[in-house]
Amino acid sequence: MPPKKRAPELTHLDADGAARMVDVSAKAPTLRTATARAVVALGPVAWSALDASENRKGDALAVARLAGIQAAKRTPEWIPLCHPLAFDAVEVVLSRRARRREVEIVASVRGTGKTGYEMEAMVAAAAAALTVYDMCKGAEKGIVVGPVELLSKT
């Protein structure tokens, strides 16, 4: 009989299964980066308004970029067990993909710390995507946000 495989360990659970913040006190600070991506799919009316910069709320992509940066800085307020981290840089780039009527958001975070910045990058991308949704929802219903995914971390 083959050996029984162990389930992967969830680091945010203690031995009794209770939620906990991971202890990173023994780790040495190292340079770390993370990049995440989100996509917002718009219908033809919302895309036309965005593409023509005729959104009544203002420059949707500029507001979304700032929302992503602000969200990265506030990640521990969104994610309860996330460590509050200082980082050196956050970049949020929004690109129009006309053929698909999509906005692609790529958020990157860089810093020196004891734990990674993937949650900051993911929250930045998600917040920017939700801001595009908010800025464009008045033009047309049916806007879709997602996927939100981690592209890389070091």
Tab-separated table of C-alpha atoms in Angstrom:
chain	number	residue	atom	x	y	z
A	1	MET	CA	0.000	0.000	0.000
A	2	PRO	CA	1.496	3.410	-0.987
A	3	PRO	CA	2.232	5.876	1.807
A	4	LYS	CA	-0.565	8.284	2.601
A	5	LYS	CA	0.077	11.796	1.296
A	6	ARG	CA	-0.058	14.630	3.795
A	7	ALA	CA	-2.234	17.585	2.982
A	8	PRO	CA	-0.303	20.799	2.353
A	9	GLU	CA	0.138	22.951	5.434
A	10	LEU	CA	-1.827	26.179	5.697
A	11	THR	CA	0.611	28.537	7.363
A	12	HIS	CA	-2.080	30.808	8.793
A	13	LEU	CA	-3.531	28.005	10.938
A	14	ASP	CA	-2.016	26.796	14.201
A	15	ALA	CA	-1.862	23.125	15.286
A	16	ASP	CA	-5.455	23.346	16.530
A	17	GLY	CA	-6.737	24.895	13.292
A	18	ALA	CA	-7.169	28.420	14.676
A	19	ALA	CA	-6.264	31.401	12.507
A	20	ARG	CA	-2.958	33.067	13.348
A	21	MET	CA	-0.480	35.531	11.966
A	22	VAL	CA	2.652	33.759	10.753
A	23	ASP	CA	5.714	34.426	12.934
A	24	VAL	CA	8.476	35.806	10.703
A	25	SER	CA	10.756	36.983	13.528
A	26	ALA	CA	13.463	34.414	12.711
A	27	LYS	CA	13.637	35.410	9.039
A	28	ALA	CA	16.281	37.789	7.725
A	29	PRO	CA	15.168	40.778	5.674
A	30	THR	CA	15.826	40.280	1.957
A	31	LEU	CA	14.962	42.170	-1.211
A	32	ARG	CA	11.559	40.970	-2.384
A	33	THR	CA	9.262	41.751	-5.288
A	34	ALA	CA	5.779	40.725	-6.341
A	35	THR	CA	3.709	41.389	-9.434
A	36	ALA	CA	-0.019	40.772	-9.808
A	37	ARG	CA	-2.502	41.265	-12.611
A	38	ALA	CA	-6.207	42.000	-12.873
A	39	VAL	CA	-8.481	42.381	-15.874
A	40	VAL	CA	-11.662	44.409	-16.312
A	41	ALA	CA	-13.892	43.501	-19.275
A	42	LEU	CA	-16.210	46.268	-20.465
A	43	GLY	CA	-19.181	46.257	-22.794
A	44	PRO	CA	-19.181	48.358	-25.978
A	45	VAL	CA	-20.851	51.425	-24.438
A	46	ALA	CA	-18.599	51.581	-21.372
A	47	TRP	CA	-15.536	50.900	-23.533
A	48	SER	CA	-16.440	53.739	-25.913
A	49	ALA	CA	-16.842	56.166	-23.002
A	50	LEU	CA	-13.539	55.059	-21.466
A	51	ASP	CA	-11.704	55.065	-24.786
A	52	ALA	CA	-12.971	58.539	-25.686
A	53	SER	CA	-12.161	59.830	-22.175
A	54	GLU	CA	-15.812	60.832	-21.816
A	55	ASN	CA	-16.383	59.291	-18.411
A	56	ARG	CA	-18.485	61.733	-16.386
A	57	LYS	CA	-16.545	60.818	-13.234
A	58	GLY	CA	-13.196	61.834	-14.717
A	59	ASP	CA	-10.054	60.032	-15.876
A	60	ALA	CA	-10.911	56.485	-14.853
A	61	LEU	CA	-7.444	55.030	-15.392
A	62	ALA	CA	-5.661	57.790	-13.456
A	63	VAL	CA	-8.041	57.391	-10.516
A	64	ALA	CA	-7.665	53.591	-10.648
A	65	ARG	CA	-3.860	53.851	-10.645
A	66	LEU	CA	-3.954	56.003	-7.514
A	67	ALA	CA	-6.475	53.652	-5.886
A	68	GLY	CA	-4.131	50.724	-6.506
A	69	ILE	CA	-1.174	52.535	-4.944
A	70	GLN	CA	-3.251	53.560	-1.930
A	71	ALA	CA	-4.624	50.032	-1.516
A	72	ALA	CA	-1.122	48.508	-1.487
A	73	LYS	CA	-0.271	50.778	1.441
A	74	ARG	CA	-3.401	49.657	3.305
A	75	THR	CA	-3.250	45.917	2.625
A	76	PRO	CA	-3.259	44.858	6.325
A	77	GLU	CA	-6.580	46.712	6.705
A	78	TRP	CA	-8.085	44.530	3.944
A	79	ILE	CA	-6.442	41.199	4.803
A	80	PRO	CA	-6.714	40.459	8.546
A	81	LEU	CA	-3.622	38.248	8.996
A	82	CYS	CA	-1.353	40.182	6.642
A	83	HIS	CA	1.757	41.736	8.171
A	84	PRO	CA	1.984	45.521	7.997
A	85	LEU	CA	4.978	46.025	5.721
A	86	ALA	CA	7.002	48.983	4.605
A	87	PHE	CA	7.998	48.821	0.972
A	88	ASP	CA	10.175	50.897	-1.308
A	89	ALA	CA	8.085	51.094	-4.460
A	90	VAL	CA	4.685	50.300	-5.865
A	91	GLU	CA	3.812	50.654	-9.519
A	92	VAL	CA	0.367	50.231	-11.026
A	93	VAL	CA	0.143	50.208	-14.831
A	94	LEU	CA	-3.218	50.165	-16.607
A	95	SER	CA	-3.312	49.211	-20.289
A	96	ARG	CA	-6.218	49.376	-22.699
A	97	ARG	CA	-6.736	46.233	-24.774
A	98	ALA	CA	-9.079	47.533	-27.459
A	99	ARG	CA	-9.684	44.319	-29.378
A	100	ARG	CA	-11.122	42.676	-26.240
A	101	ARG	CA	-12.511	45.889	-24.670
A	102	GLU	CA	-10.465	45.173	-21.546
A	103	VAL	CA	-8.315	47.100	-19.157
A	104	GLU	CA	-5.350	45.115	-17.877
A	105	ILE	CA	-3.843	46.178	-14.575
A	106	VAL	CA	-0.341	45.100	-13.541
A	107	ALA	CA	0.753	46.026	-10.021
A	108	SER	CA	4.299	45.540	-8.755
A	109	VAL	CA	5.621	46.027	-5.230
A	110	ARG	CA	9.288	46.018	-4.183
A	111	GLY	CA	11.009	46.276	-0.835
A	112	THR	CA	13.256	44.695	1.758
A	113	GLY	CA	11.453	42.668	4.372
A	114	LYS	CA	11.005	39.386	6.197
A	115	THR	CA	7.983	38.305	4.190
A	116	GLY	CA	6.820	38.753	0.623
A	117	TYR	CA	4.763	41.475	-1.008
A	118	GLU	CA	2.348	39.322	-2.977
A	119	MET	CA	-0.690	40.415	-0.957
A	120	GLU	CA	0.200	44.079	-1.504
A	121	ALA	CA	0.498	43.503	-5.256
A	122	MET	CA	-2.759	41.509	-5.387
A	123	VAL	CA	-4.679	44.092	-3.345
A	124	ALA	CA	-3.296	46.900	-5.524
A	125	ALA	CA	-4.411	45.138	-8.720
A	126	ALA	CA	-7.834	44.289	-7.270
A	127	ALA	CA	-8.466	47.813	-5.980
A	128	ALA	CA	-7.463	49.348	-9.302
A	129	ALA	CA	-9.791	46.937	-11.130
A	130	LEU	CA	-12.694	47.691	-8.794
A	131	THR	CA	-12.066	51.403	-9.309
A	132	VAL	CA	-12.279	50.997	-13.099
A	133	TYR	CA	-15.575	49.195	-12.504
A	134	ASP	CA	-16.834	51.993	-10.252
A	135	MET	CA	-15.779	54.704	-12.676
A	136	CYS	CA	-17.462	52.997	-15.657
A	137	LYS	CA	-20.559	51.342	-14.166
A	138	GLY	CA	-22.787	54.335	-14.920
A	139	ALA	CA	-22.212	53.922	-18.658
A	140	GLU	CA	-23.238	50.276	-18.863
A	141	LYS	CA	-24.089	47.272	-16.739
A	142	GLY	CA	-22.340	43.924	-17.092
A	143	ILE	CA	-18.731	44.958	-16.494
A	144	VAL	CA	-16.719	41.942	-15.325
A	145	VAL	CA	-13.722	42.075	-12.984
A	146	GLY	CA	-11.318	39.171	-13.017
A	147	PRO	CA	-9.228	37.243	-12.931
A	148	VAL	CA	-6.941	38.692	-10.296
A	149	GLU	CA	-3.756	36.648	-10.183
A	150	LEU	CA	-0.205	36.628	-8.908
A	151	LEU	CA	2.253	36.716	-11.809
A	152	SER	CA	5.526	36.498	-9.915
A	153	LYS	CA	7.244	36.882	-6.585
A	154	THR	CA	10.886	36.774	-5.559
